[in-house]
Amino acid sequence: MSIDVFESTREGAPTVLLSSGLGGAAGYWAPQLQSLRAQYRVITYDQAGTGRARRDLPEDYTIGAMADDVLAILDETKTRACHFVGHALGGLVGLDLARRTPERLTSLTIVNGWAAADEHTKRCFEARLLLLQHAGPAAYVRAQPIFLYPALWLAQNAERARQEDAHGLAHFQGEETLRRRIGALLRFDATAELASIKTPVLVMGARDDVLVPASKSEELAAGLPNARLHVTDYGAHAVNVTAPAAFNATLLDFLDQA
């Protein structure tokens, strides 16, 4: 496991642990680091099978296994409990921790996540896997921004998108790794346990997310007894990247209160 620990300038600062989505890379959270480090100790990591943590994953890989990796990170960094922030797949990891080891979470933030994937999201992942199978990694990486960013943002950031394409292809996690990670997130279902999760939760969504409908965030917040819902009109699936100032302000407000 590849872990990055950013100490805060504030002595004795509480810890925020950031968990990425399907891409898995710690670098996804770059737009949040400066804002968070002023008040918090921050931990980021490359998820197993991705980035600097490349390895083969078992065929029956689960969100629970990803959550176990987070517990190992907390132990390794001597972190009794953390504010956990998860994007999409990372949010599922946080839900699994909240239902199994709530004492390790001070709070939980879920960004464009779900309790159980709906048919639309399943269709999107099926299309992406078919593209990977029949057209290869370059086509898969080329299509990925369509699921992450608003059309307007992509049009205005064409050069950045091209750079991300090159980086994504150079650091591609591999077809089997992707299949097993997607399989894990599609099998995950925490619906029956939501009412028993007492951790303070911020559920963040975006109405222009083409991968995960905002209704999934609304359903998730409605099922959690101690949740706050924040849904934006703009930002799409990677809202923390496309609208970082507003995202950071909302996140910090929640963390300060939690």
CSV table of C-alpha atoms in Angstrom, one decimal:
chain,number,residue,atom,x,y,z
A,1,MET,CA,0.0,0.0,0.0
A,2,SER,CA,1.3,3.4,-1.0
A,3,ILE,CA,0.4,6.1,1.6
A,4,ASP,CA,1.0,9.8,1.8
A,5,VAL,CA,0.7,11.7,5.1
A,6,PHE,CA,0.5,15.5,5.1
A,7,GLU,CA,1.0,16.9,8.5
A,8,SER,CA,-0.9,20.1,9.4
A,9,THR,CA,0.5,23.3,10.5
A,10,ARG,CA,-2.0,23.1,13.4
A,11,GLU,CA,-0.6,21.1,16.3
A,12,GLY,CA,-2.7,18.0,17.3
A,13,ALA,CA,-4.9,18.4,14.2
A,14,PRO,CA,-7.5,15.7,13.5
A,15,THR,CA,-7.0,13.4,10.5
A,16,VAL,CA,-8.9,13.4,7.2
A,17,LEU,CA,-8.4,10.3,5.1
A,18,LEU,CA,-9.2,10.7,1.4
A,19,SER,CA,-10.3,7.7,-0.7
A,20,SER,CA,-10.5,7.9,-4.5
A,21,GLY,CA,-13.0,6.4,-6.9
A,22,LEU,CA,-12.4,3.8,-9.6
A,23,GLY,CA,-9.2,5.5,-10.7
A,24,GLY,CA,-7.8,4.7,-7.2
A,25,ALA,CA,-4.9,7.2,-7.3
A,26,ALA,CA,-4.1,9.5,-4.4
A,27,GLY,CA,-3.4,12.4,-6.8
A,28,TYR,CA,-7.1,12.7,-7.5
A,29,TRP,CA,-7.4,14.8,-4.4
A,30,ALA,CA,-4.8,17.5,-5.3
A,31,PRO,CA,-7.5,20.3,-5.4
A,32,GLN,CA,-8.4,19.6,-1.8
A,33,LEU,CA,-4.9,19.3,-0.1
A,34,GLN,CA,-4.1,22.9,0.5
A,35,SER,CA,-7.4,23.8,2.0
A,36,LEU,CA,-7.5,20.8,4.2
A,37,ARG,CA,-3.9,21.0,5.5
A,38,ALA,CA,-4.5,24.3,7.1
A,39,GLN,CA,-6.7,22.6,9.7
A,40,TYR,CA,-6.2,18.8,9.3
A,41,ARG,CA,-3.6,16.1,9.0
A,42,VAL,CA,-4.4,14.5,5.6
A,43,ILE,CA,-3.8,11.0,4.5
A,44,THR,CA,-4.1,9.9,0.8
A,45,TYR,CA,-3.2,6.6,-0.7
A,46,ASP,CA,-3.2,4.6,-3.9
A,47,GLN,CA,-5.8,1.8,-3.7
A,48,ALA,CA,-4.6,-1.8,-4.2
A,49,GLY,CA,-4.1,-2.6,-7.8
A,50,THR,CA,-3.7,1.1,-8.9
A,51,GLY,CA,-0.9,3.7,-9.1
A,52,ARG,CA,2.1,2.9,-7.0
A,53,ALA,CA,0.2,-0.1,-5.4
A,54,ARG,CA,-0.1,-2.2,-8.5
A,55,ARG,CA,-0.7,-5.9,-7.8
A,56,ASP,CA,-3.0,-8.7,-8.9
A,57,LEU,CA,-6.4,-8.7,-7.2
A,58,PRO,CA,-8.5,-11.8,-6.4
A,59,GLU,CA,-11.4,-12.6,-8.7
A,60,ASP,CA,-13.9,-12.2,-5.8
A,61,TYR,CA,-12.4,-8.9,-4.8
A,62,THR,CA,-14.8,-6.9,-2.5
A,63,ILE,CA,-15.4,-3.4,-1.1
A,64,GLY,CA,-14.8,-5.1,2.3
A,65,ALA,CA,-11.2,-5.9,1.3
A,66,MET,CA,-10.7,-2.3,0.3
A,67,ALA,CA,-12.0,-1.2,3.7
A,68,ASP,CA,-9.6,-3.6,5.4
A,69,ASP,CA,-6.8,-1.8,3.6
A,70,VAL,CA,-8.0,1.5,5.1
A,71,LEU,CA,-8.0,-0.1,8.6
A,72,ALA,CA,-4.4,-1.2,8.0
A,73,ILE,CA,-3.5,2.4,6.9
A,74,LEU,CA,-5.1,3.8,10.1
A,75,ASP,CA,-3.1,1.4,12.2
A,76,GLU,CA,0.1,2.0,10.3
A,77,THR,CA,-0.2,5.8,10.7
A,78,LYS,CA,-1.2,5.5,14.3
A,79,THR,CA,-4.6,7.0,13.6
A,80,ARG,CA,-7.3,6.1,16.2
A,81,ALA,CA,-10.1,7.6,14.1
A,82,CYS,CA,-10.4,9.8,11.0
A,83,HIS,CA,-12.8,12.0,9.0
A,84,PHE,CA,-13.2,9.7,6.0
A,85,VAL,CA,-13.9,11.3,2.6
A,86,GLY,CA,-14.7,9.0,-0.3
A,87,HIS,CA,-15.5,9.6,-3.9
A,88,ALA,CA,-17.9,7.1,-5.6
A,89,LEU,CA,-16.2,3.8,-5.0
A,90,GLY,CA,-14.3,5.4,-2.1
A,91,GLY,CA,-17.6,6.4,-0.6
A,92,LEU,CA,-18.7,2.7,-0.6
A,93,VAL,CA,-15.5,1.9,1.3
A,94,GLY,CA,-16.5,4.5,3.9
A,95,LEU,CA,-20.0,3.0,4.2
A,96,ASP,CA,-18.5,-0.4,4.8
A,97,LEU,CA,-16.3,1.0,7.5
A,98,ALA,CA,-19.2,2.8,9.1
A,99,ARG,CA,-21.3,-0.3,9.3
A,100,ARG,CA,-18.4,-2.6,10.5
A,101,THR,CA,-16.0,-0.4,12.5
A,102,PRO,CA,-17.8,2.9,13.3
A,103,GLU,CA,-15.4,3.7,16.1
A,104,ARG,CA,-12.7,4.4,13.5
A,105,LEU,CA,-14.7,7.1,11.8
A,106,THR,CA,-15.2,10.6,13.3
A,107,SER,CA,-17.3,11.5,10.3
A,108,LEU,CA,-18.0,10.2,6.7
A,109,THR,CA,-18.3,12.2,3.5
A,110,ILE,CA,-19.6,10.4,0.4
A,111,VAL,CA,-19.3,12.2,-3.0
A,112,ASN,CA,-21.5,10.9,-5.8
A,113,GLY,CA,-21.9,7.5,-4.2
A,114,TRP,CA,-24.7,5.1,-3.5
A,115,ALA,CA,-26.0,2.4,-1.2
A,116,ALA,CA,-26.5,0.1,-4.2
A,117,ALA,CA,-25.9,0.8,-7.8
A,118,ASP,CA,-29.0,1.4,-10.0
A,119,GLU,CA,-29.5,0.1,-13.6
A,120,HIS,CA,-28.3,3.3,-15.2
A,121,THR,CA,-24.9,3.2,-13.4
A,122,LYS,CA,-24.6,-0.5,-14.2
A,123,ARG,CA,-25.3,0.3,-17.9
A,124,CYS,CA,-22.5,2.9,-17.9
A,125,PHE,CA,-20.0,0.5,-16.4
A,126,GLU,CA,-21.1,-2.2,-18.8
A,127,ALA,CA,-20.5,0.1,-21.8
A,128,ARG,CA,-17.1,1.1,-20.5
A,129,LEU,CA,-16.1,-2.5,-20.0
A,130,LEU,CA,-17.3,-3.4,-23.5
A,131,LEU,CA,-15.3,-0.5,-24.9
A,132,LEU,CA,-12.2,-1.7,-23.1
A,133,GLN,CA,-12.7,-5.3,-24.3
A,134,HIS,CA,-13.3,-4.4,-28.0
A,135,ALA,CA,-11.4,-1.2,-28.5
A,136,GLY,CA,-8.6,-1.4,-25.9
A,137,PRO,CA,-7.2,0.8,-23.1
A,138,ALA,CA,-6.7,3.9,-25.3
A,139,ALA,CA,-10.4,4.0,-26.2
A,140,TYR,CA,-11.4,3.4,-22.6
A,141,VAL,CA,-9.2,6.2,-21.3
A,142,ARG,CA,-10.4,8.5,-24.1
A,143,ALA,CA,-14.0,8.0,-23.1
A,144,GLN,CA,-13.5,8.3,-19.3
A,145,PRO,CA,-13.7,12.1,-19.1
A,146,ILE,CA,-17.3,11.9,-20.5
A,147,PHE,CA,-18.3,10.2,-17.3
A,148,LEU,CA,-16.3,12.4,-15.0
A,149,TYR,CA,-16.7,16.0,-16.2
A,150,PRO,CA,-19.4,18.5,-17.4
A,151,ALA,CA,-19.5,19.0,-21.2
A,152,LEU,CA,-18.8,22.7,-20.7
A,153,TRP,CA,-15.8,22.1,-18.5
A,154,LEU,CA,-14.4,19.6,-21.0
A,155,ALA,CA,-14.8,22.0,-23.8
A,156,GLN,CA,-13.0,24.7,-21.8
A,157,ASN,CA,-10.2,22.4,-20.6
A,158,ALA,CA,-9.4,20.4,-23.8
A,159,GLU,CA,-5.6,20.6,-23.3
A,160,ARG,CA,-5.9,19.4,-19.7
A,161,ALA,CA,-8.1,16.5,-20.8
A,162,ARG,CA,-5.5,15.5,-23.4
A,163,GLN,CA,-2.8,15.5,-20.7
A,164,GLU,CA,-5.0,13.4,-18.4
A,165,ASP,CA,-5.6,11.0,-21.3
A,166,ALA,CA,-1.8,10.5,-21.7
A,167,HIS,CA,-1.3,10.1,-18.0
A,168,GLY,CA,-4.2,7.7,-17.7
A,169,LEU,CA,-2.9,5.5,-20.5
A,170,ALA,CA,0.6,5.5,-19.1
A,171,HIS,CA,-0.6,4.5,-15.6
A,172,PHE,CA,-3.5,2.3,-16.8
A,173,GLN,CA,-4.4,-0.1,-14.0
A,174,GLY,CA,-5.0,-3.1,-16.3
A,175,GLU,CA,-8.2,-4.7,-17.7
A,176,GLU,CA,-8.4,-7.5,-15.1
A,177,THR,CA,-7.9,-5.0,-12.2
A,178,LEU,CA,-10.6,-2.8,-13.6
A,179,ARG,CA,-13.0,-5.7,-14.0
A,180,ARG,CA,-12.5,-6.9,-10.5
A,181,ARG,CA,-12.8,-3.4,-9.0
A,182,ILE,CA,-16.0,-2.6,-11.0
A,183,GLY,CA,-17.4,-6.0,-10.0
A,184,ALA,CA,-16.8,-5.2,-6.3
A,185,LEU,CA,-18.6,-1.8,-6.5
A,186,LEU,CA,-21.5,-3.3,-8.5
A,187,ARG,CA,-22.0,-6.1,-6.0
A,188,PHE,CA,-21.9,-3.8,-3.0
A,189,ASP,CA,-25.3,-3.2,-1.3
A,190,ALA,CA,-25.5,-1.4,2.1
A,191,THR,CA,-29.3,-0.6,1.8
A,192,ALA,CA,-30.4,-2.8,4.6
A,193,GLU,CA,-27.9,-1.4,7.1
A,194,LEU,CA,-28.2,2.3,6.4
A,195,ALA,CA,-30.6,2.9,9.3
A,196,SER,CA,-28.1,1.4,11.8
A,197,ILE,CA,-25.2,3.8,10.8
A,198,LYS,CA,-25.0,6.5,13.4
A,199,THR,CA,-21.8,8.2,12.1
A,200,PRO,CA,-22.3,11.9,11.0
A,201,VAL,CA,-22.4,11.8,7.2
A,202,LEU,CA,-22.2,14.4,4.5
A,203,VAL,CA,-23.7,13.2,1.2
A,204,MET,CA,-22.6,15.3,-1.8
A,205,GLY,CA,-24.0,14.9,-5.3
A,206,ALA,CA,-24.2,16.8,-8.6
A,207,ARG,CA,-27.3,16.9,-10.8
A,208,ASP,CA,-25.2,16.9,-14.0
A,209,ASP,CA,-23.4,13.7,-13.1
A,210,VAL,CA,-24.0,11.3,-16.0
A,211,LEU,CA,-22.6,8.2,-14.2
A,212,VAL,CA,-24.5,8.4,-10.9
A,213,PRO,CA,-27.9,10.1,-10.8
A,214,ALA,CA,-28.3,12.7,-8.0
A,215,SER,CA,-31.3,10.7,-6.9
A,216,LYS,CA,-28.8,8.1,-5.5
A,217,SER,CA,-27.4,10.7,-3.2
A,218,GLU,CA,-30.9,11.8,-2.1
A,219,GLU,CA,-31.8,8.2,-1.4
A,220,LEU,CA,-28.6,7.6,0.5
A,221,ALA,CA,-29.1,10.6,2.7
A,222,ALA,CA,-32.7,9.7,3.4
A,223,GLY,CA,-31.7,6.3,4.6
A,224,LEU,CA,-29.0,7.5,7.0
A,225,PRO,CA,-30.2,8.7,10.4
A,226,ASN,CA,-27.5,11.3,10.8
A,227,ALA,CA,-26.9,12.7,7.3
A,228,ARG,CA,-26.6,16.1,5.7
A,229,LEU,CA,-27.4,16.3,1.9
A,230,HIS,CA,-25.7,18.8,-0.4
A,231,VAL,CA,-26.5,18.5,-4.1
A,232,THR,CA,-25.1,21.0,-6.7
A,233,ASP,CA,-26.4,21.8,-10.1
A,234,TYR,CA,-22.9,21.9,-11.7
A,235,GLY,CA,-19.7,19.8,-11.3
A,236,ALA,CA,-20.6,16.3,-12.6
A,237,HIS,CA,-19.1,13.1,-11.2
A,238,ALA,CA,-15.7,14.7,-10.4
A,239,VAL,CA,-17.2,17.8,-8.7
A,240,ASN,CA,-14.3,18.2,-6.4
A,241,VAL,CA,-12.1,18.7,-9.4
A,242,THR,CA,-14.4,20.8,-11.6
A,243,ALA,CA,-15.7,23.1,-8.8
A,244,PRO,CA,-13.1,22.8,-6.1
A,245,ALA,CA,-13.7,26.1,-4.2
A,246,ALA,CA,-17.3,25.4,-3.6
A,247,PHE,CA,-16.6,21.8,-2.8
A,248,ASN,CA,-13.9,22.6,-0.3
A,249,ALA,CA,-16.0,25.2,1.4
A,250,THR,CA,-18.9,22.7,1.9
A,251,LEU,CA,-16.5,20.0,3.1
A,252,LEU,CA,-14.7,22.2,5.6
A,253,ASP,CA,-17.9,23.5,7.0
A,254,PHE,CA,-19.1,19.9,7.6
A,255,LEU,CA,-15.8,18.8,9.1
A,256,ASP,CA,-15.6,21.7,11.4
A,257,GLN,CA,-19.1,20.9,12.8
A,258,ALA,CA,-18.5,17.2,12.9
